[in-house]
mmCIF file of C-alpha atoms and ligand atoms in Angstrom:
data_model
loop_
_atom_site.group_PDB
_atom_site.id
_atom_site.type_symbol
_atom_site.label_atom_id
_atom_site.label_comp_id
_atom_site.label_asym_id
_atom_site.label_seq_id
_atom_site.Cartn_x
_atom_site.Cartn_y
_atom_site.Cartn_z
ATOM 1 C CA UNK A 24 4.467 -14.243 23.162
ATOM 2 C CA UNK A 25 4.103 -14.648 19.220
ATOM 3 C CA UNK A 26 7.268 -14.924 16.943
ATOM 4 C CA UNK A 27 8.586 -13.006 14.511
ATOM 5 C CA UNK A 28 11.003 -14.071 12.119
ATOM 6 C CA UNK A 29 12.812 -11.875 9.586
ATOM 7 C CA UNK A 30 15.682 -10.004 8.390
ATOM 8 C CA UNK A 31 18.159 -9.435 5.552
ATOM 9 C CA UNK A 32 20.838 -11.356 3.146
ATOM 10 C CA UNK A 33 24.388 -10.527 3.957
ATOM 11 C CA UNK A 34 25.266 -9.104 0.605
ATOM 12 C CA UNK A 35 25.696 -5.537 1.639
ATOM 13 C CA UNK A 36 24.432 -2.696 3.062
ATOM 14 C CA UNK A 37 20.581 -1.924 3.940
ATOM 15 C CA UNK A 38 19.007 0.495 2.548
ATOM 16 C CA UNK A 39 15.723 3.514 2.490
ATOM 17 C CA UNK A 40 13.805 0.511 1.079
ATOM 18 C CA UNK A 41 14.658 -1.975 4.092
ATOM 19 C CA UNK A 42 13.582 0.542 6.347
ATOM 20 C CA UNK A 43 9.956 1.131 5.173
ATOM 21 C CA UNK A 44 9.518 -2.252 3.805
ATOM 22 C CA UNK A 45 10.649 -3.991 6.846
ATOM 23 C CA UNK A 46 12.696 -2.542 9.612
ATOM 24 C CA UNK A 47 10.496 -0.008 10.548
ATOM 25 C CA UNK A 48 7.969 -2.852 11.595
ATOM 26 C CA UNK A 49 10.781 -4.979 13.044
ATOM 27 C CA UNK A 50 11.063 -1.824 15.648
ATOM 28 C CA UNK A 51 7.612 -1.222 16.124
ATOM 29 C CA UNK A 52 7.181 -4.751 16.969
ATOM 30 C CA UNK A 53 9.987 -5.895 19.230
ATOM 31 C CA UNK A 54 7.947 -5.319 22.413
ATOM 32 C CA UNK A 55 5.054 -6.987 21.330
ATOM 33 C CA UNK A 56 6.919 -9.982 19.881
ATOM 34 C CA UNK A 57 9.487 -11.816 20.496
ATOM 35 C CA UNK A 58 11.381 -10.972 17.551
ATOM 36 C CA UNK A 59 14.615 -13.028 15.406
ATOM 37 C CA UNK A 60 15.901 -11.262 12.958
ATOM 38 C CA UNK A 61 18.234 -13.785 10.589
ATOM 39 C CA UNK A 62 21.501 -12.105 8.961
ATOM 40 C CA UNK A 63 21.223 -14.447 6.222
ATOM 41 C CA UNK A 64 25.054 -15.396 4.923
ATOM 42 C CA UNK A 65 23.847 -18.569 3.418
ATOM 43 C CA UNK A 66 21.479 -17.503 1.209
ATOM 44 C CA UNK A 67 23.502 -14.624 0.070
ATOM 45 C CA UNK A 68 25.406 -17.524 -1.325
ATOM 46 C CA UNK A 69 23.007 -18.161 -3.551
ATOM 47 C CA UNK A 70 23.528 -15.510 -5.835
ATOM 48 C CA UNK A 71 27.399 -14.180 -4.088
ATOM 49 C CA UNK A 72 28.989 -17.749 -4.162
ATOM 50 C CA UNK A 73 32.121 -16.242 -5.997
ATOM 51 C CA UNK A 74 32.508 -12.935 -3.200
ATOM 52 C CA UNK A 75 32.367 -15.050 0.088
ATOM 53 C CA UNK A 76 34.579 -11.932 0.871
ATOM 54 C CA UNK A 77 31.999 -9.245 0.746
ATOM 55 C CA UNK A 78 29.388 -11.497 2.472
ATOM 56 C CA UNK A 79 31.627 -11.864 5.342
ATOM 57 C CA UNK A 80 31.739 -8.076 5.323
ATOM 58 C CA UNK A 81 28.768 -7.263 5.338
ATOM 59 C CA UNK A 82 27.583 -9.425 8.232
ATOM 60 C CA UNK A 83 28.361 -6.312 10.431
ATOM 61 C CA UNK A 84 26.713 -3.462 8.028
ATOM 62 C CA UNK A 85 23.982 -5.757 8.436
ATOM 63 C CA UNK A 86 23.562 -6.394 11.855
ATOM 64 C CA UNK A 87 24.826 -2.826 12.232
ATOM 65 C CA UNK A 88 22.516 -0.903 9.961
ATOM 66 C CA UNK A 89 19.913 -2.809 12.203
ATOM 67 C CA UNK A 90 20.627 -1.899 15.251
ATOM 68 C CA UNK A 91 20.928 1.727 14.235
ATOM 69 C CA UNK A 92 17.205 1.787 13.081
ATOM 70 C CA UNK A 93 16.305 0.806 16.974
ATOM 71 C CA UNK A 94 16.081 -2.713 17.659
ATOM 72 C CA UNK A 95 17.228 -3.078 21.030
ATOM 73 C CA UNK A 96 19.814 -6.023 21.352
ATOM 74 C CA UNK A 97 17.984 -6.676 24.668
ATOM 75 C CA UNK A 98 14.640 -7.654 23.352
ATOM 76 C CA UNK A 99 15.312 -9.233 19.961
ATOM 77 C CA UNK A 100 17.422 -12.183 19.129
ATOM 78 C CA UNK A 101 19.876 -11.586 16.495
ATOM 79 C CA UNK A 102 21.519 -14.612 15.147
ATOM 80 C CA UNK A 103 24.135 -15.793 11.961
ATOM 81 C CA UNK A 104 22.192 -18.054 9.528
ATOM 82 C CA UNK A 105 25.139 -20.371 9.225
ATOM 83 C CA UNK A 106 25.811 -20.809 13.034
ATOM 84 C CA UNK A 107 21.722 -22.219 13.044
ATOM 85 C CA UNK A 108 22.206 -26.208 12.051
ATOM 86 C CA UNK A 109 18.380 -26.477 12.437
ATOM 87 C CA UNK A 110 18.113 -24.352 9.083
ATOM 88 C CA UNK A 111 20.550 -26.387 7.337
ATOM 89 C CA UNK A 112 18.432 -29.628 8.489
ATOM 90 C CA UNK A 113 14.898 -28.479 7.700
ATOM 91 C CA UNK A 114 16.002 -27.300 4.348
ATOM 92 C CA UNK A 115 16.953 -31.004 3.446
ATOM 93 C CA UNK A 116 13.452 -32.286 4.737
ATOM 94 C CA UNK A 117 11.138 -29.376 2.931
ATOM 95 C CA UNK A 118 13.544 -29.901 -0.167
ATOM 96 C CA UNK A 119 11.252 -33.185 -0.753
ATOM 97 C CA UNK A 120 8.363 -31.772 -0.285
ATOM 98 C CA UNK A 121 8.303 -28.817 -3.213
ATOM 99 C CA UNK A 122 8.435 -29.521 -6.779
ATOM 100 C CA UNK A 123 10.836 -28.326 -9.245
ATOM 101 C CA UNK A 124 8.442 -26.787 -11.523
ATOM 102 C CA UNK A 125 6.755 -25.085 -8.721
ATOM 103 C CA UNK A 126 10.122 -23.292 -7.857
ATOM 104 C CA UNK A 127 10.366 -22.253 -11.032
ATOM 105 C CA UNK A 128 7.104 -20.666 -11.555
ATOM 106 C CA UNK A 129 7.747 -18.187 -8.212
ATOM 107 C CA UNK A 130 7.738 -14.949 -9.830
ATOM 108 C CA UNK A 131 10.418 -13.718 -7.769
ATOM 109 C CA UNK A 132 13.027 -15.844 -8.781
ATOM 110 C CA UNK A 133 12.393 -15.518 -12.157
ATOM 111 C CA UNK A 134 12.790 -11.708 -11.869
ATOM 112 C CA UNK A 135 15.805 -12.284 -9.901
ATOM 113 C CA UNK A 136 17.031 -15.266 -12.133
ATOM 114 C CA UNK A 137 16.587 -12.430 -14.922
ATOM 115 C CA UNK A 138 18.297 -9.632 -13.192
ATOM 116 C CA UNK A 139 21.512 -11.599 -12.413
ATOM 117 C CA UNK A 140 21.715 -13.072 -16.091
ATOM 118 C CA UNK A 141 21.121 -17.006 -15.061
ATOM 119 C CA UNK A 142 19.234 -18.961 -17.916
ATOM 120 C CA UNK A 143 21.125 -22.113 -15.922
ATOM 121 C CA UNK A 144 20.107 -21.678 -12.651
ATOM 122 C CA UNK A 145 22.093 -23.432 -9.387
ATOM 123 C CA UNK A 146 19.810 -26.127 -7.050
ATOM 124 C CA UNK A 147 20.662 -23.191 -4.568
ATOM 125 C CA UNK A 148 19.820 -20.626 -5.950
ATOM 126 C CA UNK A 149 16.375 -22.376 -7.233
ATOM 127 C CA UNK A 150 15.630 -23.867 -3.937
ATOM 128 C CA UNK A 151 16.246 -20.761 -1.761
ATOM 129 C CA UNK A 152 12.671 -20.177 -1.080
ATOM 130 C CA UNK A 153 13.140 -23.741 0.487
ATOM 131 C CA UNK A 154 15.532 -22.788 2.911
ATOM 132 C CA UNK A 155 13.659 -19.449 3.845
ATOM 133 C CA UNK A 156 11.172 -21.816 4.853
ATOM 134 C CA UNK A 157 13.537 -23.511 7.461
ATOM 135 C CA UNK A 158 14.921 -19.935 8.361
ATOM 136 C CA UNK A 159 11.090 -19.125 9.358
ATOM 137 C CA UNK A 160 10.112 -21.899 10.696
ATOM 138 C CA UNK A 161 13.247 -23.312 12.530
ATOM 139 C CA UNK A 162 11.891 -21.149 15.234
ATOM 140 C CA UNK A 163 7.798 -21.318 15.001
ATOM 141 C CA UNK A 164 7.481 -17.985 13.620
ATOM 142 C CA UNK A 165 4.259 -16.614 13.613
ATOM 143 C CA UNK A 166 4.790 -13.136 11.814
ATOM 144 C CA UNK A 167 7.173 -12.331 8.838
ATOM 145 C CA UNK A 168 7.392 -8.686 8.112
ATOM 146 C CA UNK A 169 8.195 -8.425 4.754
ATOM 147 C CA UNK A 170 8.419 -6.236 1.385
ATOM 148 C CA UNK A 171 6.277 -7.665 -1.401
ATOM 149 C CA UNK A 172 8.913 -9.330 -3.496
ATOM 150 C CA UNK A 173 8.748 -12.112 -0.733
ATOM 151 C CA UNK A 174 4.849 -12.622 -0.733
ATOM 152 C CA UNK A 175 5.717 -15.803 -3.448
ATOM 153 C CA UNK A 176 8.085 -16.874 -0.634
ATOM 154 C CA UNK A 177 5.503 -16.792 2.042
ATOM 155 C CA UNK A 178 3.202 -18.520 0.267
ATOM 156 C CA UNK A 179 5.577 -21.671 -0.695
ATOM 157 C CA UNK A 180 6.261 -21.758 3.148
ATOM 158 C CA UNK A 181 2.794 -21.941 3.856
ATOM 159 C CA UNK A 182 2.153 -24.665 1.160
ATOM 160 C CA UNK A 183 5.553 -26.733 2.587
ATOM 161 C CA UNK A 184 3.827 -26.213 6.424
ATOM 162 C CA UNK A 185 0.530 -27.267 4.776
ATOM 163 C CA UNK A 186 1.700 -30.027 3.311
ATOM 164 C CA UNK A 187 4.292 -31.463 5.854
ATOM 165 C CA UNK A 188 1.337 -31.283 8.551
ATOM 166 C CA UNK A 189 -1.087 -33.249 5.986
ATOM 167 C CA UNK A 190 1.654 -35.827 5.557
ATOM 168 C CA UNK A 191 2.871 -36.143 9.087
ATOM 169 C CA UNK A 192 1.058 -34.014 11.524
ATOM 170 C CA UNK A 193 -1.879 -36.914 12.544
ATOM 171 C CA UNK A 194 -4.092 -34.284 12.515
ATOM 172 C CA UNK A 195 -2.328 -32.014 14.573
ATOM 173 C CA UNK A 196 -0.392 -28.607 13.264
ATOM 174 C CA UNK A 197 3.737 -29.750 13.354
ATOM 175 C CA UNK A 198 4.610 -26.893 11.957
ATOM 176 C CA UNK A 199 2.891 -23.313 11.815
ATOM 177 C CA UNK A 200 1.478 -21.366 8.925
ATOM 178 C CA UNK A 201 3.792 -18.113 8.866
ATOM 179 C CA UNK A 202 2.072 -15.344 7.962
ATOM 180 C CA UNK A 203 3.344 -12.178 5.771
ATOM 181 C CA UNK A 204 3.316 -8.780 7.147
ATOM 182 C CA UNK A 205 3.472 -5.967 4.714
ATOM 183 C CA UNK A 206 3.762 -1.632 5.532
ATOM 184 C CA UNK A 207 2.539 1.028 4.632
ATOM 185 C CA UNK A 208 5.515 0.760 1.588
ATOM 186 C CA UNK A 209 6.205 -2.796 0.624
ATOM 187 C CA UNK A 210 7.927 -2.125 -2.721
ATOM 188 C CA UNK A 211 10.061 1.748 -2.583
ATOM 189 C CA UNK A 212 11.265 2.200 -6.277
ATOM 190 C CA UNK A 213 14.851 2.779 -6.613
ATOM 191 C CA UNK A 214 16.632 6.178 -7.533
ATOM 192 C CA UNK A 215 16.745 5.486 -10.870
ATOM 193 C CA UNK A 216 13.153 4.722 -11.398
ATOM 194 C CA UNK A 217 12.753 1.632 -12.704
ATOM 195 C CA UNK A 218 13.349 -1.288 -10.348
ATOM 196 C CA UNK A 219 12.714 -2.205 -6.082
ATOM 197 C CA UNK A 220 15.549 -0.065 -4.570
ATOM 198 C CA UNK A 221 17.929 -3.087 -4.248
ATOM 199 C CA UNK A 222 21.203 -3.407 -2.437
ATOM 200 C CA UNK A 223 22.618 -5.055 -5.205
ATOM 201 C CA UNK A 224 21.171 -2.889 -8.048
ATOM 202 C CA UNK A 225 23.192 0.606 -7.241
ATOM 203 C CA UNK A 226 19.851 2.507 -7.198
ATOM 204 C CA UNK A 227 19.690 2.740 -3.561
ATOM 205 C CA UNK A 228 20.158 5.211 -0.317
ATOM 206 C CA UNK A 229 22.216 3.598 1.977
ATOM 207 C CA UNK A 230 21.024 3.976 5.427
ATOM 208 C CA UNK A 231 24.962 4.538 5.913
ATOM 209 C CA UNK A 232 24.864 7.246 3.908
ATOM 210 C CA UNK A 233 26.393 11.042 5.069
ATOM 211 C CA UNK A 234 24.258 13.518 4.866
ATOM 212 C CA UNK A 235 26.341 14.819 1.128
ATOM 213 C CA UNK A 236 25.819 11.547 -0.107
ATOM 214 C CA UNK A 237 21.737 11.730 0.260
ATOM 215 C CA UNK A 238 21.978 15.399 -1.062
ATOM 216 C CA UNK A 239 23.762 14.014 -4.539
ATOM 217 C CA UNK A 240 21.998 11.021 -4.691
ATOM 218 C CA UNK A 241 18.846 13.020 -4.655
ATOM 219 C CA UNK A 242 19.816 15.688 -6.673
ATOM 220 C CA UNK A 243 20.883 13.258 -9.266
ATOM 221 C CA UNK A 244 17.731 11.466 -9.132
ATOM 222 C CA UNK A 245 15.379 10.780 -12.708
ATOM 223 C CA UNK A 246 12.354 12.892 -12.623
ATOM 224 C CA UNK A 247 9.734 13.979 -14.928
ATOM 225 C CA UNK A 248 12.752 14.386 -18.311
ATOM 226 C CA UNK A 249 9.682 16.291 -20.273
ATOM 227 C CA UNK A 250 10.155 19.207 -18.151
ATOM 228 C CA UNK A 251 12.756 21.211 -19.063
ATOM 229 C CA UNK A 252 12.104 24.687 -17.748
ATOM 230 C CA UNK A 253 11.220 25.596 -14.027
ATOM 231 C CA UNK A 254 7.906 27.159 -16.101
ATOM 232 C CA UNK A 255 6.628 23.684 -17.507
ATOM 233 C CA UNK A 256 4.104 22.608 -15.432
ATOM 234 C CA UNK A 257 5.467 18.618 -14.217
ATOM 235 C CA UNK A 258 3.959 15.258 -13.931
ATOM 236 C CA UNK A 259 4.385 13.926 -10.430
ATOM 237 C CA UNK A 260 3.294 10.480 -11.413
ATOM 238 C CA UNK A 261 6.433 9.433 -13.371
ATOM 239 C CA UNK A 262 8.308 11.516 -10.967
ATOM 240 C CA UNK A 263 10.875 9.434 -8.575
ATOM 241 C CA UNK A 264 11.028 12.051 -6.173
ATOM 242 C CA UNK A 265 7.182 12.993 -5.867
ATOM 243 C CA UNK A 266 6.854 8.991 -4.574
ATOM 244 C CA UNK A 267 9.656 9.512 -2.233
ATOM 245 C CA UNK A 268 7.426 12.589 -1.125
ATOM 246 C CA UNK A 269 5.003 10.159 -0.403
ATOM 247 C CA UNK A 270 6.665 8.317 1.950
ATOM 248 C CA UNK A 271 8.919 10.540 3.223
ATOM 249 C CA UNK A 272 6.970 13.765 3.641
ATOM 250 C CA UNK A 273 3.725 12.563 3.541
ATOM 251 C CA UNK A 274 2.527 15.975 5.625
ATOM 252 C CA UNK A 275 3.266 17.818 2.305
ATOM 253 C CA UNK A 276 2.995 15.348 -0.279
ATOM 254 C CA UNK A 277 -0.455 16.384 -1.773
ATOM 255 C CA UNK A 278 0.904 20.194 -1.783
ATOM 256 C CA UNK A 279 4.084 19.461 -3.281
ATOM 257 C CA UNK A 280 2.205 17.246 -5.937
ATOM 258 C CA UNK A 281 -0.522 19.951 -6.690
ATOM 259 C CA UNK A 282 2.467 22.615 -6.957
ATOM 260 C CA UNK A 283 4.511 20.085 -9.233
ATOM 261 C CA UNK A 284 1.438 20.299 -11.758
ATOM 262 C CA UNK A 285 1.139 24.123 -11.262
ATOM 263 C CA UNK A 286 4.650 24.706 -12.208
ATOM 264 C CA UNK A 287 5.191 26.539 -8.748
ATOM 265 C CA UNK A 288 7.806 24.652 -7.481
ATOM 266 C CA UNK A 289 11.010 23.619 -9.226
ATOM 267 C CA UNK A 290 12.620 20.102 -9.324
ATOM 268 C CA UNK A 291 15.931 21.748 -7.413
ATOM 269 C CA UNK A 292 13.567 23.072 -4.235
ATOM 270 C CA UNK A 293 11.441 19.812 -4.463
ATOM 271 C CA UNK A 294 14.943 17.544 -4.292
ATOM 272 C CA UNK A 295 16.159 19.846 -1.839
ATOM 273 C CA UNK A 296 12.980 19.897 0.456
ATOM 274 C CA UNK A 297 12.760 15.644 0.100
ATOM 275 C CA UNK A 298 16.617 15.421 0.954
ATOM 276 C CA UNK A 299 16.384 17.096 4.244
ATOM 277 C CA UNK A 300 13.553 14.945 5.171
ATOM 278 C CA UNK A 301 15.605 11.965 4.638
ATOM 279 C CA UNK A 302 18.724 13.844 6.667
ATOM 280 C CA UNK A 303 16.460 14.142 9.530
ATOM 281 C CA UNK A 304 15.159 11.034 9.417
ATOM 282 C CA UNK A 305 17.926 9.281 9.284
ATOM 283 C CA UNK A 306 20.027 11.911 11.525
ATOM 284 C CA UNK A 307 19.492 9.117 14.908
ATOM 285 C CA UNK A 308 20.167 6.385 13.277
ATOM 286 C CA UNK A 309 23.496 7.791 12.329
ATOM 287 C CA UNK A 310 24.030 8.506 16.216
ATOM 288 C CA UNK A 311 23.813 4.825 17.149
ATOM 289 C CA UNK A 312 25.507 3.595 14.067
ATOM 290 C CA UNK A 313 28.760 5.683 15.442
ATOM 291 C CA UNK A 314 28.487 3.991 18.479
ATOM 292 C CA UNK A 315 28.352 0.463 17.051
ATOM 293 C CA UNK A 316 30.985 1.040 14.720
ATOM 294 C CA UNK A 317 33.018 2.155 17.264
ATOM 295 C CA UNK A 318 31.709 -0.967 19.237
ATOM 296 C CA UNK A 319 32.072 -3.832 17.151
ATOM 297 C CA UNK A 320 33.021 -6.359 19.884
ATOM 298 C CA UNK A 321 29.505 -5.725 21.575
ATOM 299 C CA UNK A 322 28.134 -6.559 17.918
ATOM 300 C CA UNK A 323 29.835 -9.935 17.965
ATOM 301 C CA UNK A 324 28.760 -10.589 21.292
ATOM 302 C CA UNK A 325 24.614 -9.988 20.139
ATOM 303 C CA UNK A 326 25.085 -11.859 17.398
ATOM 304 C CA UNK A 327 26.983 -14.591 18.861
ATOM 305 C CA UNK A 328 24.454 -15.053 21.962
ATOM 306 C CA UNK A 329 21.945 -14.750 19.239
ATOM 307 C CA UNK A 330 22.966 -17.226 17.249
ATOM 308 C CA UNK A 331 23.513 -19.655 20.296
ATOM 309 C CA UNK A 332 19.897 -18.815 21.603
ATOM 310 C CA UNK A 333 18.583 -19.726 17.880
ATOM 311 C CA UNK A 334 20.251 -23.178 18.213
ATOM 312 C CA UNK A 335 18.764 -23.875 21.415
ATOM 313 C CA UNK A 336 15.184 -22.904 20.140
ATOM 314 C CA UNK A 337 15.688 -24.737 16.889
ATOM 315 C CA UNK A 338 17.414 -27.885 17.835
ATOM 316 C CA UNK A 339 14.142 -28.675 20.117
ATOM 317 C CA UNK A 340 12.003 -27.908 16.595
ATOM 318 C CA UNK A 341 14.191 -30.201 14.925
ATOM 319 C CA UNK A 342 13.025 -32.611 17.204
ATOM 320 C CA UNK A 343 9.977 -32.551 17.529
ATOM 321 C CA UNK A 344 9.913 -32.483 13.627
ATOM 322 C CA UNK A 345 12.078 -35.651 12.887
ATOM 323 C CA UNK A 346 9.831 -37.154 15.795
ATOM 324 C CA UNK A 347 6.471 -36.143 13.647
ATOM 325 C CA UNK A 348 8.493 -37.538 10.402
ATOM 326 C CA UNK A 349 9.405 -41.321 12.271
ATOM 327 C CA UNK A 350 13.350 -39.785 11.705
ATOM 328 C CA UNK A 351 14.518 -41.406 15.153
ATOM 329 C CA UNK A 352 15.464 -44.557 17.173
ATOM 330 C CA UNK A 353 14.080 -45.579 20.095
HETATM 331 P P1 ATP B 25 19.530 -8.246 -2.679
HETATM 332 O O1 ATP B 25 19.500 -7.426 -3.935
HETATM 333 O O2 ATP B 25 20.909 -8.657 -2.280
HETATM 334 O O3 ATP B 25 18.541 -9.390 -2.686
HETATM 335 P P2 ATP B 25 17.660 -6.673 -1.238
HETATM 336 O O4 ATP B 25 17.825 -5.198 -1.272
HETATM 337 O O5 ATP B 25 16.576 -7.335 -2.046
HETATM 338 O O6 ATP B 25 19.077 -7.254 -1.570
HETATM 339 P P3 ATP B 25 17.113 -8.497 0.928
HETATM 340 O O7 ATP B 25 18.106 -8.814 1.987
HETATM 341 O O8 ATP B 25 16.878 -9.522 -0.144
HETATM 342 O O9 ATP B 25 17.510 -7.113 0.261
HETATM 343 O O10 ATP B 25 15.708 -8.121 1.589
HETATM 344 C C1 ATP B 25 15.507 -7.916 2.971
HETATM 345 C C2 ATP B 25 14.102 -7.432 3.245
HETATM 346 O O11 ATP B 25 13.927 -6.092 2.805
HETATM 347 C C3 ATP B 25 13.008 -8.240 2.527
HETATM 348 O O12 ATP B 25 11.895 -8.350 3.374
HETATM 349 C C4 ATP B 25 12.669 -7.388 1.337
HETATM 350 O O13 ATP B 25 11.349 -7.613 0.884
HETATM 351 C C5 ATP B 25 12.806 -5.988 1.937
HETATM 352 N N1 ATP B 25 13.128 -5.021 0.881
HETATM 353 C C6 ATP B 25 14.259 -4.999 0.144
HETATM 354 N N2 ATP B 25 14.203 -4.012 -0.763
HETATM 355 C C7 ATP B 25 13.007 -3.380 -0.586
HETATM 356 C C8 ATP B 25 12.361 -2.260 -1.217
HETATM 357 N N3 ATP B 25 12.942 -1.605 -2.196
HETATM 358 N N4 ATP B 25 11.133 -1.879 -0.765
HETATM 359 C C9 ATP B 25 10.532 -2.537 0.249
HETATM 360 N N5 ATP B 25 11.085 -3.602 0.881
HETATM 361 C C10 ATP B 25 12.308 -4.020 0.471
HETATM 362 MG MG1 MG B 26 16.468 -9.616 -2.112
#
């Protein structure tokens, strides 16, 4: 069976854009591979250092907000970054094997450099596309579903695999070329328009969310500001909630947008058609997330037996790695 690595940075809770970037393949996949998903506490470090509080937190809305979605703790693998020691180790070997400058170039962490203020950035928080490549390759992972701010990220893993095989494979493939998997939705704007819908950016729909707080957050939402009267005819295409539409109620989209342009539907019925969409999409997931929360024991459990399963798997990678790279006695 073919691996799939991926999953989410402990630095709070997941969110509408999770769901159709990623999760929604993560549960579409899990029979058809055998899929890790990574609650990743260290490299919420990288940019949290100062809240080790909140990460610890959030380690349960995390794994939590997952499991509502549908992964079944039976077929996927669920594991704490930090628990992994295989990460920790790969991450010092690939650190020699990427340049500075190259890490500096990835357009992602220069946009996220920018949006946390750094102009001084930490070695972590610079090399963390380093360690994603241990976190994806610790355990041979064939598939990473992904949104498209991680693309860059895929790519320097492939270039690290690349070049660790060149340098110590003797012609054979050490470690695999991980491949990015994008949906239908690999970047869902956030609710204010402007940016990814981020978990730390406070544009986002929690998939935590009651169904009041969806209501206001749509209702609140930045459409098209130019039209002012329910007469002026609107322009979907700067509109927030026309692209949520799109995803969300893709059955109506095209009528919605046409009657957007026509001036024959308001922005209140529009907000108020897209927010029961999200309701019901989200009403299941709310089902199992009551049952979790009210299970949180069982939560340890998966992720301790996950994270004990990941050690297993990766501390025979290590192996077979510092075997490839002469680190061993006989
Ligand atoms: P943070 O702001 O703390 O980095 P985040 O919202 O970017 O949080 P991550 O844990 O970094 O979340 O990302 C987890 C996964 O979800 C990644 O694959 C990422 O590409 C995807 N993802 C996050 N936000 C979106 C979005 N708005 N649209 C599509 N995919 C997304
Ligand atoms: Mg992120």
């Amino acid at each position: 069976m073919k691996r799939i690595l991926t999953g989410d940075r402990t630095t709070g809770k997941l969110h509408l854009g999770h769901y159709v970037g990623s999760l929604q393949n993560r549960v579409k996949l899990q029979d058809e591979y055998d899929t890790f998903i990574i609650l990743a506490d260290i490299q919420a470090l990288t940019t949290h250092f100062e809240r080790p509080e909140l990460l610890n937190k959030s380690i349960y809305d995390v794994a939590i907000d997952n499991l509502s979605v549908g992964l079944d703790p039976n077929k996927i693998t669920m594991f704490l970054q930090s628990k992994v020691s295989a990460i920790a180790e790969l991450t010092v070997f690939y650190s020699m094997l990427v340049s500075v400058n190259s890490l500096r170039h990835n357009p992602t962490i220069k946009t996220e450099a920018k949006q946390y203020g750094y102009d001084d950035l930490s070695y972590g928080f610079l090399g963390y596309p380093v360690s994603q490549t241990a976190d994806i390759t610790f355990c041979d992972a064939d598939l990473v579903p992904v949104g498209d701010d991680q693309i860059p990220h895929i790519e320097q893993a492939r270039k690290i695999a690349r070049r660790f095989n060149d340098l110590y494979g003797k012609g054979k493939v050490i470690i695999k070329e991980p491949k990015p998997l994008l949906s239908n939705t690999p970047r869902l704007i956030g609710l204010d328009g402007n940016s990814k819908m981020g978990k730390s950016l406070g544009n986002a729909i929690y998939l935590s969310d009651a169904v009041e707080d969806v209501n206001a957050k749509i209702k609140s939402a930045a459409t098209d500001r130019n039209r002012i009267k329910i007469k002026d005819a609107g322009n979907p295409d700067i509109c927030t909630i026309s692209k949520y539409h799109e995803v969300f109620n893709p059955s109506e989209y095209k009528n919605i947008y046409e009657m957007c342009r026509n001036a024959d539907v308001g922005c209140v019925a529009c907000k108020k058609l897209l927010a029961e969409k999200i309701n019901c999409l989200v009403a299941p997931f709310r089902e199992t997330r009551a049952y979790y929360e009210e299970h949180k024991s069982e939560v340890r459990d998966i992720i301790l037996a996950g994270s004990e399963k990941a050690n297993m798997v990766g501390n025979k990678i290590v192996e077979d790695i510092k075997r490839a790279m002469n680190i061993h006695i006989e």
